[in-house]
Each structure stands twice: as structure tokens, then as C-alpha cells.
PDB file of N, CA and C in Angstrom:
ATOM      1  N   UNK A   1       9.938 -14.073 121.182  1.00  0.00           N
ATOM      2  CA  UNK A   1      10.702 -13.660 122.330  1.00  0.00           C
ATOM      3  C   UNK A   1      10.436 -12.266 122.745  1.00  0.00           C
ATOM      4  N   UNK A   2      10.083 -12.144 123.976  1.00  0.00           N
ATOM      5  CA  UNK A   2      10.126 -10.884 124.533  1.00  0.00           C
ATOM      6  C   UNK A   2      11.398 -10.255 124.832  1.00  0.00           C
ATOM      7  N   UNK A   3      11.709  -9.279 124.669  1.00  0.00           N
ATOM      8  CA  UNK A   3      13.107  -8.850 124.784  1.00  0.00           C
ATOM      9  C   UNK A   3      13.319  -8.298 126.223  1.00  0.00           C
ATOM     10  N   UNK A   4      14.033  -8.641 126.830  1.00  0.00           N
ATOM     11  CA  UNK A   4      14.281  -8.318 128.313  1.00  0.00           C
ATOM     12  C   UNK A   4      14.866  -6.855 128.342  1.00  0.00           C
ATOM     13  N   UNK A   5      14.545  -6.213 129.589  1.00  0.00           N
ATOM     14  CA  UNK A   5      15.158  -4.984 129.758  1.00  0.00           C
ATOM     15  C   UNK A   5      16.607  -5.031 129.798  1.00  0.00           C
ATOM     16  N   UNK A   6      17.340  -5.933 130.360  1.00  0.00           N
ATOM     17  CA  UNK A   6      18.810  -6.251 130.155  1.00  0.00           C
ATOM     18  C   UNK A   6      19.183  -6.151 128.585  1.00  0.00           C
ATOM     19  N   UNK A   7      18.426  -6.688 127.731  1.00  0.00           N
ATOM     20  CA  UNK A   7      18.940  -6.699 126.289  1.00  0.00           C
ATOM     21  C   UNK A   7      18.800  -5.255 125.848  1.00  0.00           C
ATOM     22  N   UNK A   8      17.600  -4.609 126.150  1.00  0.00           N
ATOM     23  CA  UNK A   8      17.555  -3.090 125.813  1.00  0.00           C
ATOM     24  C   UNK A   8      18.678  -2.245 126.148  1.00  0.00           C
ATOM     25  N   UNK A   9      19.119  -2.620 127.465  1.00  0.00           N
ATOM     26  CA  UNK A   9      20.127  -1.914 128.186  1.00  0.00           C
ATOM     27  C   UNK A   9      21.377  -2.170 127.312  1.00  0.00           C
ATOM     28  N   UNK A  10      21.697  -3.471 126.924  1.00  0.00           N
ATOM     29  CA  UNK A  10      22.908  -3.609 126.400  1.00  0.00           C
ATOM     30  C   UNK A  10      22.757  -2.933 124.863  1.00  0.00           C
ATOM     31  N   UNK A  11      21.591  -2.844 124.127  1.00  0.00           N
ATOM     32  CA  UNK A  11      21.636  -2.369 122.887  1.00  0.00           C
ATOM     33  C   UNK A  11      21.851  -0.636 123.139  1.00  0.00           C
ATOM     34  N   UNK A  12      21.216  -0.035 124.018  1.00  0.00           N
ATOM     35  CA  UNK A  12      21.629   1.343 124.436  1.00  0.00           C
ATOM     36  C   UNK A  12      23.248   1.612 124.776  1.00  0.00           C
ATOM     37  N   UNK A  13      23.596   0.577 125.476  1.00  0.00           N
ATOM     38  CA  UNK A  13      25.236   0.813 126.015  1.00  0.00           C
ATOM     39  C   UNK A  13      25.950   0.606 124.649  1.00  0.00           C
ATOM     40  N   UNK A  14      25.719  -0.188 123.748  1.00  0.00           N
ATOM     41  CA  UNK A  14      26.477  -0.414 122.445  1.00  0.00           C
ATOM     42  C   UNK A  14      26.301   0.826 121.563  1.00  0.00           C
ATOM     43  N   UNK A  15      25.273   1.558 121.563  1.00  0.00           N
ATOM     44  CA  UNK A  15      24.843   2.633 120.791  1.00  0.00           C
ATOM     45  C   UNK A  15      25.712   4.014 121.418  1.00  0.00           C
ATOM     46  N   UNK A  16      26.099   3.855 122.598  1.00  0.00           N
ATOM     47  CA  UNK A  16      26.579   5.147 123.183  1.00  0.00           C
ATOM     48  C   UNK A  16      28.049   5.366 122.288  1.00  0.00           C
ATOM     49  N   UNK A  17      28.610   4.517 121.570  1.00  0.00           N
ATOM     50  CA  UNK A  17      29.775   4.696 120.928  1.00  0.00           C
ATOM     51  C   UNK A  17      29.445   5.483 119.587  1.00  0.00           C
ATOM     52  N   UNK A  18      28.115   5.406 119.304  1.00  0.00           N
ATOM     53  CA  UNK A  18      27.606   6.096 118.102  1.00  0.00           C
ATOM     54  C   UNK A  18      27.316   7.524 118.365  1.00  0.00           C
ATOM     55  N   UNK A  19      27.321   8.018 119.623  1.00  0.00           N
ATOM     56  CA  UNK A  19      27.115   9.260 119.872  1.00  0.00           C
ATOM     57  C   UNK A  19      25.948   9.945 119.533  1.00  0.00           C
ATOM     58  N   UNK A  20      24.621   9.077 120.093  1.00  0.00           N
ATOM     59  CA  UNK A  20      23.255   9.801 119.769  1.00  0.00           C
ATOM     60  C   UNK A  20      23.174  10.892 120.749  1.00  0.00           C
ATOM     61  N   UNK A  21      22.031  11.635 120.191  1.00  0.00           N
ATOM     62  CA  UNK A  21      21.505  12.707 121.257  1.00  0.00           C
ATOM     63  C   UNK A  21      20.479  12.058 121.938  1.00  0.00           C
ATOM     64  N   UNK A  22      19.765  11.199 121.419  1.00  0.00           N
ATOM     65  CA  UNK A  22      18.505  10.646 121.934  1.00  0.00           C
ATOM     66  C   UNK A  22      18.346   9.270 121.392  1.00  0.00           C
ATOM     67  N   UNK A  23      17.845   8.173 122.282  1.00  0.00           N
ATOM     68  CA  UNK A  23      17.386   6.875 121.496  1.00  0.00           C
ATOM     69  C   UNK A  23      16.057   6.819 122.322  1.00  0.00           C
ATOM     70  N   UNK A  24      14.949   6.467 121.287  1.00  0.00           N
ATOM     71  CA  UNK A  24      13.638   6.543 121.571  1.00  0.00           C
ATOM     72  C   UNK A  24      13.033   4.912 121.422  1.00  0.00           C
ATOM     73  N   UNK A  25      12.678   4.343 122.384  1.00  0.00           N
ATOM     74  CA  UNK A  25      12.004   3.034 122.013  1.00  0.00           C
ATOM     75  C   UNK A  25      10.539   3.139 121.811  1.00  0.00           C
ATOM     76  N   UNK A  26       9.997   2.542 120.797  1.00  0.00           N
ATOM     77  CA  UNK A  26       8.495   2.643 120.327  1.00  0.00           C
ATOM     78  C   UNK A  26       8.130   1.425 120.115  1.00  0.00           C
ATOM     79  N   UNK A  27       6.917   1.086 119.825  1.00  0.00           N
ATOM     80  CA  UNK A  27       6.230  -0.173 119.406  1.00  0.00           C
ATOM     81  C   UNK A  27       5.888  -0.880 120.743  1.00  0.00           C
ATOM     82  N   UNK A  28       5.674  -2.095 120.419  1.00  0.00           N
ATOM     83  CA  UNK A  28       4.937  -2.843 121.499  1.00  0.00           C
ATOM     84  C   UNK A  28       5.969  -3.005 122.764  1.00  0.00           C
ATOM     85  N   UNK A  29       7.193  -3.014 122.565  1.00  0.00           N
ATOM     86  CA  UNK A  29       8.090  -3.021 123.649  1.00  0.00           C
ATOM     87  C   UNK A  29       7.878  -1.609 124.470  1.00  0.00           C
ATOM     88  N   UNK A  30       7.737  -0.761 124.073  1.00  0.00           N
ATOM     89  CA  UNK A  30       7.400   0.659 124.621  1.00  0.00           C
ATOM     90  C   UNK A  30       5.995   0.698 125.351  1.00  0.00           C
ATOM     91  N   UNK A  31       5.163   0.130 124.709  1.00  0.00           N
ATOM     92  CA  UNK A  31       3.792   0.104 125.242  1.00  0.00           C
ATOM     93  C   UNK A  31       3.489  -0.964 126.277  1.00  0.00           C
ATOM     94  N   UNK A  32       4.348  -1.866 126.483  1.00  0.00           N
ATOM     95  CA  UNK A  32       4.475  -2.936 127.417  1.00  0.00           C
ATOM     96  C   UNK A  32       3.466  -4.048 127.228  1.00  0.00           C
ATOM     97  N   UNK A  33       3.134  -4.357 125.742  1.00  0.00           N
ATOM     98  CA  UNK A  33       2.455  -5.291 125.267  1.00  0.00           C
ATOM     99  C   UNK A  33       3.012  -6.340 124.459  1.00  0.00           C
ATOM    100  N   UNK A  34       4.328  -6.306 124.576  1.00  0.00           N
ATOM    101  CA  UNK A  34       5.430  -7.248 123.494  1.00  0.00           C
ATOM    102  C   UNK A  34       5.076  -8.666 123.941  1.00  0.00           C
ATOM    103  N   UNK A  35       5.105  -9.504 122.818  1.00  0.00           N
ATOM    104  CA  UNK A  35       4.985 -11.033 123.109  1.00  0.00           C
ATOM    105  C   UNK A  35       6.164 -11.646 122.494  1.00  0.00           C
ATOM    106  N   UNK A  36       6.182 -12.785 122.239  1.00  0.00           N
ATOM    107  CA  UNK A  36       7.270 -13.639 121.723  1.00  0.00           C
ATOM    108  C   UNK A  36       7.682 -13.441 120.275  1.00  0.00           C
ATOM    109  N   UNK A  37       6.558 -12.799 119.629  1.00  0.00           N
ATOM    110  CA  UNK A  37       7.073 -12.307 118.243  1.00  0.00           C
ATOM    111  C   UNK A  37       7.313 -10.893 118.083  1.00  0.00           C
ATOM    112  N   UNK A  38       7.591 -10.212 119.151  1.00  0.00           N
ATOM    113  CA  UNK A  38       7.793  -8.766 119.030  1.00  0.00           C
ATOM    114  C   UNK A  38       9.185  -8.584 118.655  1.00  0.00           C
ATOM    115  N   UNK A  39       9.429  -7.369 118.097  1.00  0.00           N
ATOM    116  CA  UNK A  39      10.863  -6.923 117.952  1.00  0.00           C
ATOM    117  C   UNK A  39      11.116  -5.901 118.826  1.00  0.00           C
ATOM    118  N   UNK A  40      12.251  -5.217 118.547  1.00  0.00           N
ATOM    119  CA  UNK A  40      12.744  -3.962 119.169  1.00  0.00           C
ATOM    120  C   UNK A  40      12.859  -2.954 118.239  1.00  0.00           C
ATOM    121  N   UNK A  41      12.011  -1.970 118.349  1.00  0.00           N
ATOM    122  CA  UNK A  41      11.758  -0.933 117.509  1.00  0.00           C
ATOM    123  C   UNK A  41      12.499   0.394 118.094  1.00  0.00           C
ATOM    124  N   UNK A  42      13.484   1.147 117.595  1.00  0.00           N
ATOM    125  CA  UNK A  42      14.095   2.146 118.147  1.00  0.00           C
ATOM    126  C   UNK A  42      14.347   3.344 116.883  1.00  0.00           C
ATOM    127  N   UNK A  43      14.245   4.577 117.615  1.00  0.00           N
ATOM    128  CA  UNK A  43      14.802   5.574 116.549  1.00  0.00           C
ATOM    129  C   UNK A  43      15.805   6.477 117.351  1.00  0.00           C
ATOM    130  N   UNK A  44      16.909   6.667 116.560  1.00  0.00           N
ATOM    131  CA  UNK A  44      18.130   7.183 117.139  1.00  0.00           C
ATOM    132  C   UNK A  44      18.051   8.673 116.621  1.00  0.00           C
ATOM    133  N   UNK A  45      18.244   9.596 117.254  1.00  0.00           N
ATOM    134  CA  UNK A  45      18.537  10.955 116.892  1.00  0.00           C
ATOM    135  C   UNK A  45      19.965  11.472 117.105  1.00  0.00           C
ATOM    136  N   UNK A  46      20.522  11.834 116.065  1.00  0.00           N
ATOM    137  CA  UNK A  46      22.027  12.147 116.155  1.00  0.00           C
ATOM    138  C   UNK A  46      22.690  12.888 114.968  1.00  0.00           C
ATOM    139  N   UNK A  47      23.459  13.808 115.218  1.00  0.00           N
ATOM    140  CA  UNK A  47      24.035  14.585 114.135  1.00  0.00           C
ATOM    141  C   UNK A  47      25.019  13.652 113.088  1.00  0.00           C
ATOM    142  N   UNK A  48      24.849  13.710 111.955  1.00  0.00           N
ATOM    143  CA  UNK A  48      25.401  12.843 111.136  1.00  0.00           C
ATOM    144  C   UNK A  48      25.261  13.179 109.613  1.00  0.00           C
ATOM    145  N   UNK A  49      26.494  12.896 108.813  1.00  0.00           N
ATOM    146  CA  UNK A  49      26.415  13.181 107.419  1.00  0.00           C
ATOM    147  C   UNK A  49      26.255  11.937 106.577  1.00  0.00           C
ATOM    148  N   UNK A  50      26.089  10.840 107.336  1.00  0.00           N
ATOM    149  CA  UNK A  50      25.800   9.570 106.639  1.00  0.00           C
ATOM    150  C   UNK A  50      24.780   9.560 105.823  1.00  0.00           C
ATOM    151  N   UNK A  51      24.512   8.892 104.610  1.00  0.00           N
ATOM    152  CA  UNK A  51      23.447   8.709 103.904  1.00  0.00           C
ATOM    153  C   UNK A  51      22.436   7.894 104.916  1.00  0.00           C
ATOM    154  N   UNK A  52      20.969   7.741 104.684  1.00  0.00           N
ATOM    155  CA  UNK A  52      20.068   7.268 105.577  1.00  0.00           C
ATOM    156  C   UNK A  52      20.326   5.819 105.676  1.00  0.00           C
ATOM    157  N   UNK A  53      20.467   4.873 104.723  1.00  0.00           N
ATOM    158  CA  UNK A  53      20.716   3.558 104.660  1.00  0.00           C
ATOM    159  C   UNK A  53      21.952   3.396 105.333  1.00  0.00           C
ATOM    160  N   UNK A  54      22.954   4.079 104.977  1.00  0.00           N
ATOM    161  CA  UNK A  54      24.467   3.918 105.867  1.00  0.00           C
ATOM    162  C   UNK A  54      24.218   3.861 107.266  1.00  0.00           C
ATOM    163  N   UNK A  55      23.593   4.926 107.848  1.00  0.00           N
ATOM    164  CA  UNK A  55      23.335   4.989 109.222  1.00  0.00           C
ATOM    165  C   UNK A  55      22.806   3.735 109.780  1.00  0.00           C
ATOM    166  N   UNK A  56      21.849   3.064 109.078  1.00  0.00           N
ATOM    167  CA  UNK A  56      21.332   1.848 109.527  1.00  0.00           C
ATOM    168  C   UNK A  56      22.366   0.733 109.644  1.00  0.00           C
ATOM    169  N   UNK A  57      23.208   0.554 108.502  1.00  0.00           N
ATOM    170  CA  UNK A  57      24.131  -0.388 108.598  1.00  0.00           C
ATOM    171  C   UNK A  57      25.172  -0.044 109.741  1.00  0.00           C
ATOM    172  N   UNK A  58      25.526   1.093 109.967  1.00  0.00           N
ATOM    173  CA  UNK A  58      26.339   1.408 111.115  1.00  0.00           C
ATOM    174  C   UNK A  58      25.910   0.996 112.417  1.00  0.00           C
ATOM    175  N   UNK A  59      24.586   1.110 112.518  1.00  0.00           N
ATOM    176  CA  UNK A  59      23.911   0.897 113.782  1.00  0.00           C
ATOM    177  C   UNK A  59      23.878  -0.722 113.941  1.00  0.00           C
ATOM    178  N   UNK A  60      23.547  -1.471 112.766  1.00  0.00           N
ATOM    179  CA  UNK A  60      23.615  -2.671 113.088  1.00  0.00           C
ATOM    180  C   UNK A  60      24.974  -3.557 113.367  1.00  0.00           C
ATOM    181  N   UNK A  61      26.111  -2.902 112.572  1.00  0.00           N
ATOM    182  CA  UNK A  61      27.492  -3.282 113.065  1.00  0.00           C
ATOM    183  C   UNK A  61      27.729  -3.110 114.472  1.00  0.00           C
ATOM    184  N   UNK A  62      27.017  -2.029 114.898  1.00  0.00           N
ATOM    185  CA  UNK A  62      27.616  -1.706 116.321  1.00  0.00           C
ATOM    186  C   UNK A  62      27.006  -2.592 117.484  1.00  0.00           C
ATOM    187  N   UNK A  63      25.658  -3.017 116.931  1.00  0.00           N
ATOM    188  CA  UNK A  63      24.987  -3.671 118.057  1.00  0.00           C
ATOM    189  C   UNK A  63      25.043  -5.142 117.747  1.00  0.00           C
ATOM    190  N   UNK A  64      24.993  -5.601 116.614  1.00  0.00           N
ATOM    191  CA  UNK A  64      25.138  -6.911 116.192  1.00  0.00           C
ATOM    192  C   UNK A  64      23.961  -7.789 117.091  1.00  0.00           C
ATOM    193  N   UNK A  65      22.580  -7.367 116.840  1.00  0.00           N
ATOM    194  CA  UNK A  65      21.498  -7.956 117.454  1.00  0.00           C
ATOM    195  C   UNK A  65      21.405  -9.247 117.187  1.00  0.00           C
ATOM    196  N   UNK A  66      20.926 -10.180 118.204  1.00  0.00           N
ATOM    197  CA  UNK A  66      20.395 -11.581 118.109  1.00  0.00           C
ATOM    198  C   UNK A  66      19.108 -11.882 118.229  1.00  0.00           C
ATOM    199  N   UNK A  67      18.457 -10.708 117.908  1.00  0.00           N
ATOM    200  CA  UNK A  67      16.692 -10.721 117.837  1.00  0.00           C
ATOM    201  C   UNK A  67      16.593  -9.646 116.590  1.00  0.00           C
ATOM    202  N   UNK A  68      15.247  -9.728 116.489  1.00  0.00           N
ATOM    203  CA  UNK A  68      14.752  -8.836 115.554  1.00  0.00           C
ATOM    204  C   UNK A  68      14.673  -7.491 115.934  1.00  0.00           C
ATOM    205  N   UNK A  69      15.063  -6.564 115.206  1.00  0.00           N
ATOM    206  CA  UNK A  69      15.313  -5.140 115.697  1.00  0.00           C
ATOM    207  C   UNK A  69      15.089  -4.129 114.354  1.00  0.00           C
ATOM    208  N   UNK A  70      14.321  -3.409 114.645  1.00  0.00           N
ATOM    209  CA  UNK A  70      14.093  -2.160 113.546  1.00  0.00           C
ATOM    210  C   UNK A  70      14.678  -0.689 114.237  1.00  0.00           C
ATOM    211  N   UNK A  71      15.440  -0.186 113.347  1.00  0.00           N
ATOM    212  CA  UNK A  71      16.213   0.950 113.852  1.00  0.00           C
ATOM    213  C   UNK A  71      15.735   2.179 112.637  1.00  0.00           C
ATOM    214  N   UNK A  72      15.721   3.188 113.098  1.00  0.00           N
ATOM    215  CA  UNK A  72      15.517   4.361 112.258  1.00  0.00           C
ATOM    216  C   UNK A  72      16.632   5.715 112.699  1.00  0.00           C
ATOM    217  N   UNK A  73      17.367   6.174 111.867  1.00  0.00           N
ATOM    218  CA  UNK A  73      18.215   7.102 112.497  1.00  0.00           C
ATOM    219  C   UNK A  73      17.807   8.311 111.766  1.00  0.00           C
ATOM    220  N   UNK A  74      17.715   9.456 112.505  1.00  0.00           N
ATOM    221  CA  UNK A  74      17.320  10.812 112.037  1.00  0.00           C
ATOM    222  C   UNK A  74      18.243  11.720 112.525  1.00  0.00           C
ATOM    223  N   UNK A  75      18.748  12.809 111.895  1.00  0.00           N
ATOM    224  CA  UNK A  75      19.296  14.046 112.264  1.00  0.00           C
ATOM    225  C   UNK A  75      18.354  14.809 113.113  1.00  0.00           C
ATOM    226  N   UNK A  76      18.951  15.690 114.081  1.00  0.00           N
ATOM    227  CA  UNK A  76      17.807  16.533 114.751  1.00  0.00           C
ATOM    228  C   UNK A  76      16.962  17.530 113.881  1.00  0.00           C
ATOM    229  N   UNK A  77      17.729  17.975 112.594  1.00  0.00           N
ATOM    230  CA  UNK A  77      16.878  18.717 111.799  1.00  0.00           C
ATOM    231  C   UNK A  77      15.693  17.812 111.174  1.00  0.00           C
ATOM    232  N   UNK A  78      16.135  16.591 110.725  1.00  0.00           N
ATOM    233  CA  UNK A  78      15.267  15.688 109.876  1.00  0.00           C
ATOM    234  C   UNK A  78      13.961  15.607 110.785  1.00  0.00           C
ATOM    235  N   UNK A  79      14.316  15.286 112.131  1.00  0.00           N
ATOM    236  CA  UNK A  79      13.256  14.975 113.208  1.00  0.00           C
ATOM    237  C   UNK A  79      12.354  16.012 113.428  1.00  0.00           C
ATOM    238  N   UNK A  80      13.010  17.329 113.525  1.00  0.00           N
ATOM    239  CA  UNK A  80      12.223  18.572 113.815  1.00  0.00           C
ATOM    240  C   UNK A  80      11.218  18.879 112.522  1.00  0.00           C
ATOM    241  N   UNK A  81      11.930  18.813 111.404  1.00  0.00           N
ATOM    242  CA  UNK A  81      10.976  18.916 109.919  1.00  0.00           C
ATOM    243  C   UNK A  81      10.021  18.114 110.081  1.00  0.00           C
ATOM    244  N   UNK A  82      10.207  16.839 110.320  1.00  0.00           N
ATOM    245  CA  UNK A  82       8.901  15.795 110.211  1.00  0.00           C
ATOM    246  C   UNK A  82       7.940  16.223 111.275  1.00  0.00           C
ATOM    247  N   UNK A  83       8.235  16.697 112.392  1.00  0.00           N
ATOM    248  CA  UNK A  83       7.425  17.185 113.634  1.00  0.00           C
ATOM    249  C   UNK A  83       6.861  18.455 113.161  1.00  0.00           C
ATOM    250  N   UNK A  84       7.266  19.182 112.618  1.00  0.00           N
ATOM    251  CA  UNK A  84       6.659  20.594 112.211  1.00  0.00           C
ATOM    252  C   UNK A  84       5.677  20.167 111.165  1.00  0.00           C
ATOM    253  N   UNK A  85       5.991  19.343 110.157  1.00  0.00           N
ATOM    254  CA  UNK A  85       5.014  18.792 108.980  1.00  0.00           C
ATOM    255  C   UNK A  85       3.758  18.126 109.550  1.00  0.00           C
ATOM    256  N   UNK A  86       3.877  17.585 110.906  1.00  0.00           N
ATOM    257  CA  UNK A  86       2.685  16.930 111.352  1.00  0.00           C
ATOM    258  C   UNK A  86       2.829  15.430 111.007  1.00  0.00           C
ATOM    259  N   UNK A  87       4.275  14.895 110.704  1.00  0.00           N
ATOM    260  CA  UNK A  87       4.204  13.703 110.449  1.00  0.00           C
ATOM    261  C   UNK A  87       3.642  12.702 111.240  1.00  0.00           C
ATOM    262  N   UNK A  88       2.597  11.749 111.020  1.00  0.00           N
ATOM    263  CA  UNK A  88       1.952  10.841 111.902  1.00  0.00           C
ATOM    264  C   UNK A  88       2.896   9.919 112.736  1.00  0.00           C
ATOM    265  N   UNK A  89       3.963   9.459 112.157  1.00  0.00           N
ATOM    266  CA  UNK A  89       4.784   8.509 112.867  1.00  0.00           C
ATOM    267  C   UNK A  89       5.568   9.218 113.865  1.00  0.00           C
ATOM    268  N   UNK A  90       5.918  10.400 113.647  1.00  0.00           N
ATOM    269  CA  UNK A  90       6.671  11.274 114.678  1.00  0.00           C
ATOM    270  C   UNK A  90       5.871  11.772 115.950  1.00  0.00           C
ATOM    271  N   UNK A  91       4.393  12.063 115.489  1.00  0.00           N
ATOM    272  CA  UNK A  91       3.449  12.290 116.418  1.00  0.00           C
ATOM    273  C   UNK A  91       3.244  11.127 117.594  1.00  0.00           C
ATOM    274  N   UNK A  92       3.116   9.844 116.831  1.00  0.00           N
ATOM    275  CA  UNK A  92       3.064   8.528 117.668  1.00  0.00           C
ATOM    276  C   UNK A  92       4.069   8.506 118.446  1.00  0.00           C
ATOM    277  N   UNK A  93       5.482   8.501 117.948  1.00  0.00           N
ATOM    278  CA  UNK A  93       6.674   8.576 118.727  1.00  0.00           C
ATOM    279  C   UNK A  93       6.764   9.364 119.767  1.00  0.00           C
ATOM    280  N   UNK A  94       6.283  10.658 119.622  1.00  0.00           N
ATOM    281  CA  UNK A  94       6.294  11.458 120.851  1.00  0.00           C
ATOM    282  C   UNK A  94       5.311  11.364 121.808  1.00  0.00           C
ATOM    283  N   UNK A  95       4.130  10.538 121.515  1.00  0.00           N
ATOM    284  CA  UNK A  95       3.026  10.154 122.364  1.00  0.00           C
ATOM    285  C   UNK A  95       3.262   9.073 123.156  1.00  0.00           C
ATOM    286  N   UNK A  96       3.865   7.898 122.196  1.00  0.00           N
ATOM    287  CA  UNK A  96       3.959   6.527 122.697  1.00  0.00           C
ATOM    288  C   UNK A  96       5.271   6.077 123.149  1.00  0.00           C
ATOM    289  N   UNK A  97       6.410   6.749 122.604  1.00  0.00           N
ATOM    290  CA  UNK A  97       7.691   6.406 122.801  1.00  0.00           C
ATOM    291  C   UNK A  97       8.386   6.649 124.039  1.00  0.00           C
ATOM    292  N   UNK A  98       9.333   5.841 124.379  1.00  0.00           N
ATOM    293  CA  UNK A  98       9.933   5.996 125.586  1.00  0.00           C
ATOM    294  C   UNK A  98      11.333   6.349 125.490  1.00  0.00           C
ATOM    295  N   UNK A  99      11.815   7.672 125.948  1.00  0.00           N
ATOM    296  CA  UNK A  99      13.232   7.894 125.757  1.00  0.00           C
ATOM    297  C   UNK A  99      13.878   6.995 126.687  1.00  0.00           C
ATOM    298  N   UNK A 100      14.901   5.998 126.281  1.00  0.00           N
ATOM    299  CA  UNK A 100      15.903   5.351 126.898  1.00  0.00           C
ATOM    300  C   UNK A 100      17.374   5.711 126.966  1.00  0.00           C
ATOM    301  N   UNK A 101      17.519   6.768 126.335  1.00  0.00           N
ATOM    302  CA  UNK A 101      18.843   7.441 126.632  1.00  0.00           C
ATOM    303  C   UNK A 101      18.831   8.824 125.864  1.00  0.00           C
ATOM    304  N   UNK A 102      19.259   9.794 126.855  1.00  0.00           N
ATOM    305  CA  UNK A 102      19.525  11.058 126.280  1.00  0.00           C
ATOM    306  C   UNK A 102      20.795  11.612 126.659  1.00  0.00           C
ATOM    307  N   UNK A 103      21.674  12.184 125.746  1.00  0.00           N
ATOM    308  CA  UNK A 103      22.928  12.695 125.980  1.00  0.00           C
ATOM    309  C   UNK A 103      22.685  13.790 127.032  1.00  0.00           C
ATOM    310  N   UNK A 104      23.651  13.927 128.091  1.00  0.00           N
ATOM    311  CA  UNK A 104      23.504  15.031 128.943  1.00  0.00           C
ATOM    312  C   UNK A 104      24.182  16.127 128.171  1.00  0.00           C
ATOM    313  N   UNK A 105      23.834  17.484 128.278  1.00  0.00           N
ATOM    314  CA  UNK A 105      24.699  18.600 127.717  1.00  0.00           C
ATOM    315  C   UNK A 105      25.209  19.530 128.715  1.00  0.00           C
ATOM    316  N   UNK A 106      26.280  18.889 129.191  1.00  0.00           N
ATOM    317  CA  UNK A 106      27.127  19.557 130.104  1.00  0.00           C
ATOM    318  C   UNK A 106      28.402  20.105 129.716  1.00  0.00           C
TER     319      UNK A 106
END
């Protein structure tokens, strides 16, 4: 099932309670070549003291997706460190990812 823009918007809306700094869509949905077997791939960047796996559990509890969804949650520091080390995943994310939410710093 191709995931509609409405569903992506619903996920982003549900995640606002999680207080993310940024939500980045990546994979086939971001590239625009999703098909019926595609899932929703997102990276969330936020300040948190939660352990890595606990972050994922929190996100799934908030969103309760009815479709396949892969989520990764990084702190800003973790994300910056991976970027500085030339992490190929982060490089791909910065090249192909689509920022679907960014908290305003007002």
C-alpha cells in the first residue's frame, strides 16, 4: 500500500506531542517511488535521555501505525556526531531525506 500524504501528516501530527526538533522522511516515500509494499521510514531528532530502544517504543505508542513503519530516534548530538564521522546513512538522509516537520525556535 502506498502511504498517502494524509497518513504522513497524521503521523507528524501525532509526533508533535513527542516534541521533536525535526522529523525527516526517507526511503521510497521521500524519493517518490513508493509502491504497495513500501513502508514509512522516518528519523526523529529530539533531545531525550531515553535509551535508544525505549525511544522507538514511545514513538510506536504515540503513533499506533496501521501500516509498516520504521523509525529511528537520535538526539541532536548523536546525529551531529554521526554526520561528522561521515556516516553513510546520515549522508544519504541529508541528500535524499525530506524534512516534514521542523520545530520553530521562536
